[in-house]
Coordinates of C-alpha atoms and ligand atoms in Angstrom, one line a residue:
X226 CA -14.5 -13.4 -16.9
X227 CA -12.6 -13.9 -19.8
X228 CA -8.2 -14.6 -19.3
X229 CA -6.2 -11.6 -20.8
X230 CA -3.3 -12.0 -22.1
X231 CA -0.9 -9.7 -23.2
X232 CA 2.2 -11.9 -24.8
X233 CA 1.0 -9.8 -28.0
X234 CA 0.7 -7.1 -26.8
X235 CA 2.9 -4.2 -28.5
X236 CA 6.3 -3.1 -26.3
X237 CA 6.7 0.8 -25.6
X238 CA 9.5 3.0 -25.5
X239 CA 8.9 3.5 -21.6
X240 CA 11.3 1.5 -18.9
X241 CA 10.7 1.2 -14.5
X242 CA 13.2 1.0 -12.2
X243 CA 11.8 -0.6 -9.2
X244 CA 13.4 -4.0 -6.7
X245 CA 10.7 -6.4 -6.9
X246 CA 10.8 -8.2 -10.0
X247 CA 11.1 -7.0 -13.8
X248 CA 8.9 -5.0 -16.2
X249 CA 7.9 -4.5 -19.1
X250 CA 6.2 -1.2 -21.2
X251 CA 3.2 -2.2 -23.3
X252 CA 0.2 -0.7 -25.1
X253 CA -2.7 -2.2 -24.7
X254 CA -5.9 -0.7 -25.5
X255 CA -3.5 1.7 -27.3
X256 CA -2.7 2.7 -23.5
X257 CA 0.6 3.2 -21.4
X258 CA 0.7 0.1 -19.8
X259 CA 3.6 -1.1 -17.2
X260 CA 3.4 -5.0 -17.0
X261 CA 5.1 -6.8 -13.0
X262 CA 6.1 -9.8 -13.6
X263 CA 6.1 -12.2 -10.2
X264 CA 10.0 -12.1 -8.4
X265 CA 11.2 -15.4 -6.5
X266 CA 10.6 -15.0 -3.5
X267 CA 13.5 -14.4 -0.5
X268 CA 12.2 -15.8 2.0
X269 CA 9.5 -18.6 1.4
X270 CA 11.8 -21.2 -0.8
X271 CA 8.7 -23.3 -0.4
X272 CA 6.9 -20.7 -3.0
X273 CA 8.4 -21.0 -7.1
X274 CA 6.8 -17.1 -6.9
X275 CA 5.2 -14.6 -5.0
X276 CA 1.8 -13.3 -4.3
X277 CA 2.9 -9.7 -5.5
X278 CA 1.3 -9.6 -8.3
X279 CA -2.3 -11.0 -6.8
X280 CA -1.7 -8.8 -3.9
X281 CA -0.8 -5.0 -6.4
X282 CA -4.1 -5.5 -8.3
X283 CA -6.8 -6.6 -5.1
X284 CA -4.4 -3.4 -2.7
X285 CA -5.8 -1.1 -6.1
X286 CA -8.4 -1.8 -6.4
X287 CA -9.7 -2.5 -2.5
X288 CA -8.1 1.7 -2.3
X289 CA -10.8 2.4 -4.5
X290 CA -13.6 1.8 -2.3
X291 CA -11.9 3.7 -0.3
X292 CA -11.9 6.7 -2.4
X293 CA -8.6 6.5 -2.6
X294 CA -6.6 7.4 -6.3
X295 CA -4.9 4.6 -7.1
X296 CA -3.6 3.1 -10.6
X297 CA -5.3 1.0 -13.2
X298 CA -5.3 -2.5 -12.8
X299 CA -6.1 -5.7 -14.6
X300 CA -4.9 -9.3 -13.9
X301 CA -3.7 -10.6 -16.8
X302 CA -1.3 -13.3 -18.1
X303 CA 2.5 -12.8 -20.1
X304 CA 3.9 -16.3 -21.5
X305 CA 2.9 -19.0 -18.7
X306 CA 3.3 -16.0 -15.3
X307 CA 0.9 -14.3 -14.6
X308 CA 1.5 -10.5 -13.8
X309 CA -0.9 -7.9 -13.7
X310 CA -0.5 -4.9 -16.0
X311 CA -0.8 -1.1 -14.2
X312 CA -1.8 1.5 -16.4
X313 CA 0.8 4.1 -16.7
X314 CA -0.4 6.9 -14.4
X315 CA 2.4 9.1 -17.1
X316 CA 0.7 11.5 -19.9
X317 CA 1.5 13.5 -21.8
X318 CA 4.0 16.5 -21.6
X319 CA 4.0 14.0 -17.3
X320 CA 6.9 13.4 -15.4
X321 CA 7.2 11.9 -11.9
X322 CA 9.1 13.1 -9.4
X323 CA 9.0 10.4 -5.8
X324 CA 8.8 11.4 -2.7
X325 CA 12.2 11.0 -2.3
X326 CA 13.3 13.5 -4.3
X327 CA 11.1 16.3 -3.3
X328 CA 12.7 14.9 0.1
X329 CA 15.8 16.4 -1.3
X330 CA 14.9 19.4 -2.2
X331 CA 14.7 20.2 1.8
X332 CA 18.1 21.5 1.9
X333 CA 18.1 21.4 6.0
X334 CA 17.4 17.8 5.6
X335 CA 20.2 15.6 7.1
X336 CA 18.3 12.3 6.7
X337 CA 18.4 11.3 3.2
X338 CA 15.9 11.3 0.5
X339 CA 15.2 7.2 0.3
X340 CA 15.2 7.9 4.5
X341 CA 11.5 6.9 5.9
X342 CA 12.2 8.2 9.4
X343 CA 8.5 10.1 9.9
X344 CA 9.6 12.9 11.3
X345 CA 10.6 14.3 8.4
X346 CA 8.9 12.8 6.6
X347 CA 6.2 15.0 8.1
X348 CA 8.5 17.5 7.6
X349 CA 9.3 17.2 4.2
X350 CA 5.4 17.8 3.2
X351 CA 5.0 20.4 5.8
X352 CA 7.9 22.4 4.2
X353 CA 8.3 21.5 1.0
X354 CA 8.3 24.5 -2.1
X355 CA 8.8 22.8 -4.8
X356 CA 5.4 21.7 -5.9
X357 CA 2.7 23.7 -6.1
X358 CA 0.1 21.9 -3.9
X359 CA -0.9 22.8 -0.8
X360 CA 1.1 21.3 2.0
X361 CA -2.1 20.3 3.9
X362 CA -3.5 18.2 0.3
X363 CA 0.2 16.2 0.6
X364 CA -0.3 15.6 4.6
X365 CA -3.8 14.5 4.1
X366 CA -3.1 12.0 1.3
X367 CA 0.4 10.6 3.1
X368 CA -1.6 10.2 6.4
X369 CA -5.0 7.9 4.4
X370 CA -2.3 6.3 3.0
X371 CA -1.3 5.7 5.7
X372 CA -3.8 3.8 7.8
X373 CA -4.3 2.2 3.9
X374 CA -1.4 1.0 4.2
X375 CA -2.4 -0.8 8.3
X376 CA -5.5 -2.6 6.5
X377 CA -4.0 -3.9 4.4
X378 CA -0.8 -5.3 5.9
X379 CA 2.1 -3.1 3.5
X380 CA 5.4 -3.3 4.5
X381 CA 6.8 -1.6 1.6
X382 CA 5.1 2.1 1.7
X383 CA 8.6 4.2 0.9
X384 CA 9.5 7.3 -0.1
X385 CA 9.7 5.9 -3.5
X386 CA 6.9 4.2 -3.4
X387 CA 4.3 7.3 -3.3
X388 CA 5.3 10.4 -5.7
X389 CA 3.7 13.6 -7.9
X390 CA 3.3 14.4 -11.6
X391 CA 4.3 16.9 -12.7
X392 CA 3.5 18.9 -15.6
X393 CA 6.6 20.7 -17.0
X394 CA 4.9 22.8 -20.4
X395 CA 1.6 23.3 -18.3
X396 CA 2.6 23.6 -14.2
X397 CA 0.3 21.9 -12.7
X398 CA 1.5 20.1 -10.4
X399 CA -0.4 16.9 -8.8
X400 CA 0.1 13.6 -6.7
X401 CA 0.4 10.7 -8.8
X402 CA -2.8 7.7 -7.7
X403 CA -1.4 5.3 -5.4
X404 CA 0.8 2.7 -7.2
X405 CA 3.2 -0.1 -5.8
X406 CA 0.6 -2.6 -3.1
X407 CA 2.6 -5.5 -4.5
X408 CA 4.0 -5.7 -1.1
X409 CA 0.4 -5.6 0.6
X410 CA -1.2 -8.8 1.4
X411 CA 1.3 -10.9 3.0
X412 CA 2.2 -11.5 -0.6
X413 CA 4.5 -14.8 0.4
X414 CA 2.1 -17.2 1.8
X415 CA 2.1 -20.3 0.2
X416 CA -1.1 -21.8 0.5
X417 CA 0.1 -24.5 3.0
X418 CA 0.9 -21.4 4.6
X419 CA -2.4 -19.7 4.2
X420 CA -4.1 -22.7 5.8
X421 CA -2.3 -22.6 9.3
X422 CA -2.9 -19.0 9.5
X423 CA -6.6 -19.9 8.9
X424 CA -6.6 -22.4 11.0
X425 CA -4.1 -21.5 14.4
X426 CA -5.5 -18.3 16.3
X427 CA -1.7 -17.5 16.9
X428 CA -0.5 -17.5 13.8
X429 CA -3.2 -15.2 12.7
X430 CA -2.7 -12.9 15.3
X431 CA 0.8 -12.6 15.2
X432 CA 0.4 -10.9 12.0
X433 CA -2.1 -8.6 12.9
X434 CA -0.2 -7.2 15.6
X435 CA 4.2 -8.0 15.7
X436 CA 4.5 -8.1 11.8
X437 CA 4.1 -7.2 9.3
X438 CA 5.7 -3.2 10.7
X439 CA 5.5 -0.5 8.1
X440 CA 8.7 0.8 5.9
X441 CA 8.3 3.8 7.2
X442 CA 10.4 4.7 11.1
X443 CA 9.4 5.8 13.8
X444 CA 12.6 6.7 16.0
X445 CA 14.8 4.4 14.5
X446 CA 12.1 1.5 14.5
X447 CA 10.3 -0.3 11.9
X448 CA 6.4 1.3 12.6
X449 CA 4.2 -1.9 13.8
X450 CA 0.8 -1.0 13.0
X451 CA -1.6 -1.5 15.8
X452 CA 1.1 -0.2 18.4
X453 CA 1.4 3.5 16.5
X454 CA -2.6 3.7 15.9
X455 CA -3.7 3.4 19.2
X456 CA -1.4 5.7 21.1
X457 CA -0.3 8.0 18.7
X458 CA -1.9 12.0 19.7
X459 CA -1.0 13.2 15.4
X460 CA -4.7 14.8 14.6
X461 CA -3.9 14.2 11.1
X462 CA -3.3 10.3 11.5
X463 CA -6.3 10.4 13.8
X464 CA -8.8 11.9 11.9
X465 CA -7.5 10.4 8.2
X466 CA -8.0 6.5 10.6
X467 CA -12.1 7.8 11.2
X468 CA -12.6 9.2 7.9
X469 CA -10.7 6.3 6.0
X470 CA -11.6 2.8 8.6
X471 CA -15.7 5.0 8.8
X472 CA -14.9 3.8 4.5
X473 CA -14.5 0.5 5.0
X474 CA -16.9 -1.6 3.2
X475 CA -16.4 -5.5 3.6
X476 CA -19.2 -6.5 1.2
X477 CA -17.1 -4.6 -1.7
X478 CA -14.1 -6.2 -0.5
X479 CA -15.4 -9.4 -0.4
X480 CA -16.5 -9.4 -3.8
X481 CA -13.3 -7.6 -5.2
X482 CA -11.2 -10.8 -4.2
X483 CA -14.5 -13.1 -5.1
X484 CA -14.0 -12.0 -8.8
X485 CA -10.2 -12.1 -9.0
X486 CA -9.4 -14.7 -11.6
X487 CA -6.4 -17.4 -10.8
X488 CA -6.3 -17.8 -7.4
X489 CA -7.6 -20.7 -5.7
X490 CA -11.4 -20.6 -3.1
X491 CA -8.3 -21.0 -0.6
X492 CA -6.3 -17.8 -1.4
X493 CA -9.5 -15.8 -1.7
X494 CA -11.1 -16.6 2.1
X495 CA -7.2 -15.8 3.4
X496 CA -7.3 -12.3 1.8
X497 CA -10.8 -11.8 3.3
X498 CA -10.1 -13.2 6.3
X499 CA -7.0 -10.7 7.2
X500 CA -8.5 -7.8 5.7
X501 CA -11.8 -8.6 8.1
X502 CA -9.3 -9.2 11.1
X503 CA -7.0 -6.6 10.8
X504 CA -10.1 -3.9 10.6
X505 CA -11.7 -5.7 13.6
X506 CA -8.4 -5.9 15.4
X507 CA -6.6 -2.7 14.4
X508 CA -8.4 -0.1 12.6
X509 CA -11.9 -0.1 14.7
X510 CA -9.7 -0.5 18.2
X511 CA -7.7 2.2 17.4
X512 CA -11.0 4.2 16.9
X513 CA -12.5 2.7 20.2
X514 CA -8.8 3.9 22.1
X515 CA -8.8 7.4 20.7
X516 CA -12.9 8.3 20.7
X517 CA -14.5 6.7 23.9
X518 CA -12.7 8.3 26.5
X519 CA -14.5 5.8 29.7
X520 CA -12.6 2.3 27.4
X521 CA -9.6 4.2 27.3
X522 CA -8.4 2.0 30.5
X523 CA -9.1 -0.3 30.0
X524 CA -6.1 -0.5 26.6
X525 CA -4.3 1.2 28.6
X526 CA -4.1 -2.4 30.1
X527 CA -3.5 -4.3 27.7
X528 CA -1.1 -2.3 26.4
X529 CA 1.1 -1.4 28.7
X530 CA 3.9 0.8 25.2
X531 CA 5.6 3.4 25.9
X532 CA 4.5 6.2 25.3
X533 CA 4.8 7.8 21.9
X534 CA 5.7 11.4 21.3
Ligands
ADP77 N1 0.8 2.9 -12.9 C1 2.4 3.9 -12.6 N2 2.9 4.7 -13.9 C2 3.6 5.3 -14.0 N3 5.0 5.0 -13.5 C3 4.5 3.7 -12.6 C4 3.6 3.4 -12.4 N4 3.8 2.6 -11.3 C5 5.1 2.7 -11.1 N5 5.5 3.5 -11.6 C6 7.2 3.2 -11.6 O1 8.2 2.7 -11.6 C7 8.5 2.3 -10.3 C8 8.6 1.0 -10.2 O2 6.8 0.4 -10.1 P1 7.0 -0.5 -8.9 O3 5.9 -0.7 -8.7 O4 7.6 0.2 -7.5 O5 7.7 -1.6 -8.6 P2 8.6 -1.9 -7.2 O6 7.4 -3.1 -7.0 O7 9.4 -3.5 -8.2 O8 9.2 -1.5 -6.6 C9 8.2 3.0 -9.3 O9 9.0 3.5 -8.4 C10 7.2 3.9 -10.4 O10 8.9 4.9 -10.6
MG78 MG1 8.5 0.0 -5.8

């Protein structure tokens, strides 16, 4: 694959917010892109930069294989850094509004736009009148993204990390492509940790069953995808679980990972193993639980969890 160097690309006038590293707007092939630079890791002092650009690139490509609309991404270099270029999804005359700003339009809402309590998110979706998008479409999108994030171990899908595109001139409102997947796929793991996880079952399973948790909360506690998906009785969630799991194609996912530039064979093995394990141990087991009543008792025995409403 030909290496792409963005160092000499012309800057455009666009700027971006977000808390995870620097970003600049550039023109590449006559289109606007946001270049995301790798941030310094918060937890792992062994690693000079996180792998979040790799996570962004790989995850956005995987989302497309699940039939979800995600931003287009390219990996390349900017001076000595590996960066991810995300195609700017705002066309001329389109403005972007994050979900938090939609949540603020619900006057009775007490939590504030960035509060990620699940019931408040669902209430906002049910009651929004701001955008001319069917609420059922937003809800479907939300749960599909929730299942995909569970597959990819995303711990940062807060209300600023998904949103809408508004064309004020033509009065067209749309859900924006999925963006900010830099917190999927264990971006803080360095090669030593990857090795440890791949060779130690307990280390691996801890990263499936215990963390990472979602940024979305249930009764003020961050949702654990495994426990939540096994125990939820939310039918929209269960339908999305079934639809997205059926679309997981491990051969296509392997191909994406194999063709990812800049990363080592160990890193590739780590990414593929974690996705495969998360599919088998979270999504498939949750499907079994919801769709095979004969197995129900067995799972309840394994999982003596509080019943969720
Ligand atoms: N592909 C894109 N096109 C246009 N705007 C984007 C795109 N991706 C992200 N943004 C905007 O830029 C902000 C920062 O990007 P994000 O990927 O969320 O960075 P961070 O990882 O620092 O949170 C987002 O909150 C959103 O407003
Ligand atoms: Mg963000």
